[in-house]
CSV table of C-alpha atoms and ligand atoms in Angstrom, one decimal:
chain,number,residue,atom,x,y,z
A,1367,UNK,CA,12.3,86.1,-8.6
A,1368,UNK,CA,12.7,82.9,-10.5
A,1369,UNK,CA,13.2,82.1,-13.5
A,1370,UNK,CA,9.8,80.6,-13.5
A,1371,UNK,CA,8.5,83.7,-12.9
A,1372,UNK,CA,9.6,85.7,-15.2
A,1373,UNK,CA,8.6,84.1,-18.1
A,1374,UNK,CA,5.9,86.4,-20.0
A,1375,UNK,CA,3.3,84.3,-20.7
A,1376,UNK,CA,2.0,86.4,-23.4
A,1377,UNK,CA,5.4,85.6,-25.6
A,1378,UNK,CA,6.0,81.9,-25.2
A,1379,UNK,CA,6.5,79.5,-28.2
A,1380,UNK,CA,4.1,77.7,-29.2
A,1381,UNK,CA,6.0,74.6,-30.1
A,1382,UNK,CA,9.3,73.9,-28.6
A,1383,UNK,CA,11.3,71.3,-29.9
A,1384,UNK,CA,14.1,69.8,-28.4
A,1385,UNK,CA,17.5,67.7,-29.5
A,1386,UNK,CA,18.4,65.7,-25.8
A,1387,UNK,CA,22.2,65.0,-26.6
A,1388,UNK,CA,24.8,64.1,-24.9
A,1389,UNK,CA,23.5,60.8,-22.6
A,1390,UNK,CA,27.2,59.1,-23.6
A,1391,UNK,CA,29.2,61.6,-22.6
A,1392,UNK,CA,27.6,62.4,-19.5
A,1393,UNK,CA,28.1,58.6,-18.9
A,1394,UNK,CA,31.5,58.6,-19.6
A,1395,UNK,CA,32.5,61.6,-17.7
A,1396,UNK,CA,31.1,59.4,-14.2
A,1397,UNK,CA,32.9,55.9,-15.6
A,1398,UNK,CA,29.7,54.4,-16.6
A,1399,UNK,CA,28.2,52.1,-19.3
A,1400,UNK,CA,26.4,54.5,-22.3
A,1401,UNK,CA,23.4,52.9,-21.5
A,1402,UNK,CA,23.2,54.6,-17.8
A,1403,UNK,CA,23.5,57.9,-19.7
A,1404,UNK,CA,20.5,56.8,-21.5
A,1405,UNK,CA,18.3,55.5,-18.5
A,1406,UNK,CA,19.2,59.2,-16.7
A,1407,UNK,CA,17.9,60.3,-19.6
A,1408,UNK,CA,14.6,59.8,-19.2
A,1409,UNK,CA,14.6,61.6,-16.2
A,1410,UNK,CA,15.6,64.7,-18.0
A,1411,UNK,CA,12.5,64.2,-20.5
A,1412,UNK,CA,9.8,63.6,-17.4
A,1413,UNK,CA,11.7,67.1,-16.2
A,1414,UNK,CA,10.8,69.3,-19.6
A,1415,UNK,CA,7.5,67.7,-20.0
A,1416,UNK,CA,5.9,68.6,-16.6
A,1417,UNK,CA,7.9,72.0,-17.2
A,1418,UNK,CA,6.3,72.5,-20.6
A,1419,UNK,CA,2.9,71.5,-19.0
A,1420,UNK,CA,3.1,73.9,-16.0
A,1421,UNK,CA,4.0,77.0,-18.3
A,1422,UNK,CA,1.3,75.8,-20.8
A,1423,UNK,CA,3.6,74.8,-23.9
A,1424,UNK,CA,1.1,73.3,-26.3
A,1425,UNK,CA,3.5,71.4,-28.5
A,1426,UNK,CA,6.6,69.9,-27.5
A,1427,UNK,CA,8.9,67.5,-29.9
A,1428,UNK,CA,11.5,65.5,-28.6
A,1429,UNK,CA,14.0,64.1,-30.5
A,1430,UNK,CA,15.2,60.2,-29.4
A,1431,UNK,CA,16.0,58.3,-32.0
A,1432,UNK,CA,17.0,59.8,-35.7
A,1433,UNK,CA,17.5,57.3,-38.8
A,1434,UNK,CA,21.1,57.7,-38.6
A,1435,UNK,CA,21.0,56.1,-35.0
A,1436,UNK,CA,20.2,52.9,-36.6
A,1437,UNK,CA,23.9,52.9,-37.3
A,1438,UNK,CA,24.9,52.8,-33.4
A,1439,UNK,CA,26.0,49.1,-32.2
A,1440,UNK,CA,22.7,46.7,-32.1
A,1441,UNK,CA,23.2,46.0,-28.5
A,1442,UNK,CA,23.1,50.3,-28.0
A,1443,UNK,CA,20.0,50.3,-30.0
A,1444,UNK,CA,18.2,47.3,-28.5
A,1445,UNK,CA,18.5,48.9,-24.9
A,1446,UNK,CA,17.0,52.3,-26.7
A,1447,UNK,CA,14.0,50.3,-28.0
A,1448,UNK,CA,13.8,48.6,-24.7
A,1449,UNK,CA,14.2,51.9,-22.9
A,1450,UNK,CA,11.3,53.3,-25.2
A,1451,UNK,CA,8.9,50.6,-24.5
A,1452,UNK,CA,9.3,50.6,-20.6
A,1453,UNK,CA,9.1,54.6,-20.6
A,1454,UNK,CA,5.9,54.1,-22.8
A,1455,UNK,CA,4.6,51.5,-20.3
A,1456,UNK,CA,5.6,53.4,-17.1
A,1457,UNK,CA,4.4,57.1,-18.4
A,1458,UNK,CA,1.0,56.5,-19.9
A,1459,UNK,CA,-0.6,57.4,-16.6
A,1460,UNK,CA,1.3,60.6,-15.7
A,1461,UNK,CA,0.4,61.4,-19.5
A,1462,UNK,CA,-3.2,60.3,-19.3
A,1463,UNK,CA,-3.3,62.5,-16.2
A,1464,UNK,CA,-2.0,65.3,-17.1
A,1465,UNK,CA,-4.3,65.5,-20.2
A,1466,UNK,CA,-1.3,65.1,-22.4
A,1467,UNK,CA,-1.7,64.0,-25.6
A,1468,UNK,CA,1.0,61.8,-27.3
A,1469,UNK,CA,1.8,61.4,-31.0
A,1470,UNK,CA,5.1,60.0,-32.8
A,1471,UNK,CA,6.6,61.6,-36.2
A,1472,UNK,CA,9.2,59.2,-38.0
A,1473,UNK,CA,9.4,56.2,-39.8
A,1474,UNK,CA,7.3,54.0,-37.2
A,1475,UNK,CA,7.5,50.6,-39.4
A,1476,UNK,CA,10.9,50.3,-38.9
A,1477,UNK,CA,10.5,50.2,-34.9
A,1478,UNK,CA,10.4,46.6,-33.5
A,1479,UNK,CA,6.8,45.5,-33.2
A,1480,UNK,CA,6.5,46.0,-29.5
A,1481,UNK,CA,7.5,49.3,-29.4
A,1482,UNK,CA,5.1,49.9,-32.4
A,1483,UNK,CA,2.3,48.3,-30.5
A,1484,UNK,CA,3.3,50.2,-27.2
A,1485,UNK,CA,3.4,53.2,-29.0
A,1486,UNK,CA,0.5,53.1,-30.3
A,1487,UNK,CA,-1.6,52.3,-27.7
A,1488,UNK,CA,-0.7,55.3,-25.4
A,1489,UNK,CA,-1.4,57.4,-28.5
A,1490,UNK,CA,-4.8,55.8,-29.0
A,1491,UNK,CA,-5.6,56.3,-25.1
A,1492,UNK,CA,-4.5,60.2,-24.9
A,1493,UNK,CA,-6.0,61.2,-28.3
A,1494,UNK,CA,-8.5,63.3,-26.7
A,1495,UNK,CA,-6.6,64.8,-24.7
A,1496,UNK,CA,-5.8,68.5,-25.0
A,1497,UNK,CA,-3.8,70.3,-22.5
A,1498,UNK,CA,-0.4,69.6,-25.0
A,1499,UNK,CA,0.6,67.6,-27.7
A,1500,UNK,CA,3.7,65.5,-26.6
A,1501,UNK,CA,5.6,64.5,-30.5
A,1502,UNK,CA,8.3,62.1,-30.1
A,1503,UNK,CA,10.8,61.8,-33.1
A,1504,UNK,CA,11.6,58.3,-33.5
A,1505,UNK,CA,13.5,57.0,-36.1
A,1506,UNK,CA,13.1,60.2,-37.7
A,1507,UNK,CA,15.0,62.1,-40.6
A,1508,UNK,CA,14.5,65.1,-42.1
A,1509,UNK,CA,15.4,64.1,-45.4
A,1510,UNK,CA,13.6,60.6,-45.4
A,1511,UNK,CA,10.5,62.6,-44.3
A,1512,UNK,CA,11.3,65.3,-47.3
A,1513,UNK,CA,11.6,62.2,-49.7
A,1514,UNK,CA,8.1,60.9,-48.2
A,1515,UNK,CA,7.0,64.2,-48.8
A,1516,UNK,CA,7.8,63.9,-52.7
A,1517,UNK,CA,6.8,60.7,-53.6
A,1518,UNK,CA,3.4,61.1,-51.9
A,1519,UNK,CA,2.7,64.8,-53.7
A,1520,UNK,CA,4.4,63.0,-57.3
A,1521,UNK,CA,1.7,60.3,-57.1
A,1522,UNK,CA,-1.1,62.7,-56.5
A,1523,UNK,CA,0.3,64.6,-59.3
A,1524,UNK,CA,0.1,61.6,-61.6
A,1525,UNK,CA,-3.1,60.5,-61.0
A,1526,UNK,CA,-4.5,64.2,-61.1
A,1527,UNK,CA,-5.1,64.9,-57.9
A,1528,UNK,CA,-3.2,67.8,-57.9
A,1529,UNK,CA,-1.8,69.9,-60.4
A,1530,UNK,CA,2.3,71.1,-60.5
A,1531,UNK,CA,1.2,74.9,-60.1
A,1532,UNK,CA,-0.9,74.3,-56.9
A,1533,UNK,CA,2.0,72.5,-54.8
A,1534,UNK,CA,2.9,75.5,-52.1
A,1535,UNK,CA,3.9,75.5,-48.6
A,1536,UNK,CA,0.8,73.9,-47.4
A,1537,UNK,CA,0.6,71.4,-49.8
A,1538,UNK,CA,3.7,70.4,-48.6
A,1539,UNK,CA,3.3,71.0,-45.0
A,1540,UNK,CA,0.1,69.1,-45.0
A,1541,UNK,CA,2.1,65.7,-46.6
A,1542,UNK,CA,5.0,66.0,-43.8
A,1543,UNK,CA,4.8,63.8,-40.7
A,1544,UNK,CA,4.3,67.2,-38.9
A,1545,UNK,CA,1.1,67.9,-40.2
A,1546,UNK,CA,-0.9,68.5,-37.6
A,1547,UNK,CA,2.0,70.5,-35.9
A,1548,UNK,CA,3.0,74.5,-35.9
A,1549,UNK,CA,6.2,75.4,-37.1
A,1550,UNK,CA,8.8,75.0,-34.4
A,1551,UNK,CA,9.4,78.8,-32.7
A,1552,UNK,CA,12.5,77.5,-30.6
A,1553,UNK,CA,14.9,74.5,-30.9
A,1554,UNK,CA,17.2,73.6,-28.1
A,1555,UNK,CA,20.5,71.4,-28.3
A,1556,UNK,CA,22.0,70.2,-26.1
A,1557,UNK,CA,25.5,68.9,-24.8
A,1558,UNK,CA,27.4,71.7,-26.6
A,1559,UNK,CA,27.3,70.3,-30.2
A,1560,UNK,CA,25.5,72.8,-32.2
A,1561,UNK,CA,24.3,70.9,-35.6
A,1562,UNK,CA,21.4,70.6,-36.2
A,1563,UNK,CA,21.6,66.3,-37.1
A,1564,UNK,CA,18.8,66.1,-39.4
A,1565,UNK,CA,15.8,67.3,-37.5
A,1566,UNK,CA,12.7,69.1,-38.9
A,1567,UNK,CA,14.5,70.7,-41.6
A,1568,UNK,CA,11.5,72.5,-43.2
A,1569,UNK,CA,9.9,73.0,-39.8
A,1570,UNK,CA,12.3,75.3,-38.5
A,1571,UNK,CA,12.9,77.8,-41.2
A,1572,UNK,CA,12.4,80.5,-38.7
A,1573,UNK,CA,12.9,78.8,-35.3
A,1574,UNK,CA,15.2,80.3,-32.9
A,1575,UNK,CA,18.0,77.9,-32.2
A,1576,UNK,CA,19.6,77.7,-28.6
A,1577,UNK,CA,22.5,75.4,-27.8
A,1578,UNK,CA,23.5,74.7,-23.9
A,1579,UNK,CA,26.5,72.3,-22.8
A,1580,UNK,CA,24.4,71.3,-20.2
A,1581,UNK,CA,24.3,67.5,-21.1
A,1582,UNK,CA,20.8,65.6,-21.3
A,1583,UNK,CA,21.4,63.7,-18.2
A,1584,UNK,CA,21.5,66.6,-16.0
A,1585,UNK,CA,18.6,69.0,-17.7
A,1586,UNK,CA,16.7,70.6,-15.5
A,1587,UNK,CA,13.5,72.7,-15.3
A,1588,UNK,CA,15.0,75.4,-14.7
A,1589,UNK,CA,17.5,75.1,-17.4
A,1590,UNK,CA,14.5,75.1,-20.0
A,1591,UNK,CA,13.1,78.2,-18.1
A,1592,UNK,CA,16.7,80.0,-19.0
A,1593,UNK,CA,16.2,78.9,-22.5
A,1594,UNK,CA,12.7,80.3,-22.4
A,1595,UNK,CA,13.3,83.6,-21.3
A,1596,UNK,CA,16.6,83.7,-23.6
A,1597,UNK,CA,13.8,83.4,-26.4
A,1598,UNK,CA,11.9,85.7,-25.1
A,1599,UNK,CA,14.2,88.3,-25.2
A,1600,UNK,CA,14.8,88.0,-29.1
A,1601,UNK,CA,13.0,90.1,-31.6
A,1602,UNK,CA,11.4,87.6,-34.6
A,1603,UNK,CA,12.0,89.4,-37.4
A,1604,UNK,CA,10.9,86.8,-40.2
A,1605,UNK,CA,12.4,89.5,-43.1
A,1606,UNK,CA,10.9,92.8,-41.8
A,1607,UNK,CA,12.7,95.4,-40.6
A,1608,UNK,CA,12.8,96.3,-36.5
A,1609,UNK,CA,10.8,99.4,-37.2
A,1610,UNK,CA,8.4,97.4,-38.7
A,1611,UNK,CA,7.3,95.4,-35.9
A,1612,UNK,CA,6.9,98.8,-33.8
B,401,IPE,C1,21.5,61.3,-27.2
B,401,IPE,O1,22.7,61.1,-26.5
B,401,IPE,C2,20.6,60.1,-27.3
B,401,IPE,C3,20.4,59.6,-28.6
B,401,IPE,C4,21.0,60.1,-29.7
B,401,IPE,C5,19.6,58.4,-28.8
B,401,IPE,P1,23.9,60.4,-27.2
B,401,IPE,O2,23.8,58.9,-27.1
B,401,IPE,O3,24.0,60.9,-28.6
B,401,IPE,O4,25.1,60.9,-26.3
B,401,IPE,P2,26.5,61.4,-26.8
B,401,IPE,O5,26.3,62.4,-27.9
B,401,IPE,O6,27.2,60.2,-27.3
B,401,IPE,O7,27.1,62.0,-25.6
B,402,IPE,C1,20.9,63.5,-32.7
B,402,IPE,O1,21.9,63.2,-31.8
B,402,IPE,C2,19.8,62.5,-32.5
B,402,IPE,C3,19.1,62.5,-31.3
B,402,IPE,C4,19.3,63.3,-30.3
B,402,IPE,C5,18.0,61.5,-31.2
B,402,IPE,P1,23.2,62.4,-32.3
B,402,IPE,O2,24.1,62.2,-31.1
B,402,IPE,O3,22.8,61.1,-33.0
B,402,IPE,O4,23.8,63.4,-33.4
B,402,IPE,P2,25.2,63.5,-34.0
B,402,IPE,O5,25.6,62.2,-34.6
B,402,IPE,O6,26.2,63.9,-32.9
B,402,IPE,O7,25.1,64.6,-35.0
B,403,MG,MG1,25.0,62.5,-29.4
């Protein structure tokens, strides 16, 4: 049996989110530019997202580009912008097609214009669509989205909107760029580093995490099906005791 197989489809998270690492070094490793780790890359994301779809996965979040990577050498993140845009361009009809439905969590203004633009327009044209929601993290922090978060809720406090004693998790939840999003049931990593690099902080309070040293590059289908079943295998506690779940 595969792998495939023997995935329960009764016990599969609901949103996987993933941190694709490690496009350098697998670069490196064959004596090539960074930016070849990067183009092989996007292999690796067509890969999980068809994966995701044929398992019915309805929320998948990718990370590829956090608001520390602004830090990287321009010309690194000029051909990750560029990268973004053609991917966009190339991928709106396998998206469309597949009745994917694509959104974007992150501090969009700070993307150049085209990608904004690009981005935008294959959200616009797969917003009806239903089959699963495709997040891409994009010059996303967790703690720039936690200080959104603040200032947005402070303001509504100010002007009366709401009052100090009603702020709870769904007050906050609903003002984070995940909003419309579950909580994440199962992050993967990975490349072997096993941080969690400022990503969805609140959102994975009680995610299980997974790390592989497969690097991004070279992830596979079947390597997300290993993680899956992995998953599956744990018991959720969220505080209770074993017996409790019995
Ligand atoms: C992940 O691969 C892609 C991005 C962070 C944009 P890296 O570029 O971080 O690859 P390594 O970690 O240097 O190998
Ligand atoms: C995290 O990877 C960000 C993305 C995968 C987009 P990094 O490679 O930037 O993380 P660190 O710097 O090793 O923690
Ligand atoms: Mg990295």
């Amino acid at each position: 049996m595969t792998a495939k197989d023997q995935i329960d489809k009764d016990k599969l998270p609901k949103h996987l989110a993933v941190i694709m690492d490690g496009n350098g070094r697998w670069a490196k490793q064959k004596g090539l530019f960074r930016s070849m780790g990067h183009e092989n890359g996007t292999k690796a994301v067509r890969e999980i997202v068809e994966a995701c779809a044929e398992i019915n996965i309805p929320y998948l979040t990718l990370y590829a580009f956090s608001t520390e990577n602004w830090n990287r050498p321009k010309i690194e993140v000029e051909l990750l912008m560029k990268l973004l845009v053609s991917s966009l361009k190339k991928e709106i009809k396998t998206l469309h097609d597949n009745n994917i439905k694509l959104n974007a969590i992150g501090n969009l203004e700070a993307l150049p214009k085209k990608a904004q633009r690009e981005l935008k327009d294959v959200i616009d044209k797969t917003k009806e669509n239903s089959r699963m929601t495709l997040t891409l993290a994009l010059s996303y922090g967790s703690r720039e989205e936690i200080i959104k978060t603040i200032k947005e809720i402070s303001h509504k406090v100010k002007n009366n909107l709401i009052s100090p004693e009603n702020i709870d998790e769904t007050v906050i939840n609903n003002h984070l760029y995940t909003q419309n999003l579950p909580d994440v049931d199962l992050l993967i990593r990975t490349s072997g580093e096993q941080r969690i690099s400022n990503f969805l902080l609140w959102q994975i309070a009680y995610a299980e995490l997974y790390f592989t040293d497969t690097l991004w590059p070279d992830y596979r289908k079947n390597h997300l099906f290993e993680a899956i079943l992995n998953y599956q295998k744990r018991e959720r506690r969220f505080g209770k005791t074993s017996e409790q779940l019995k």
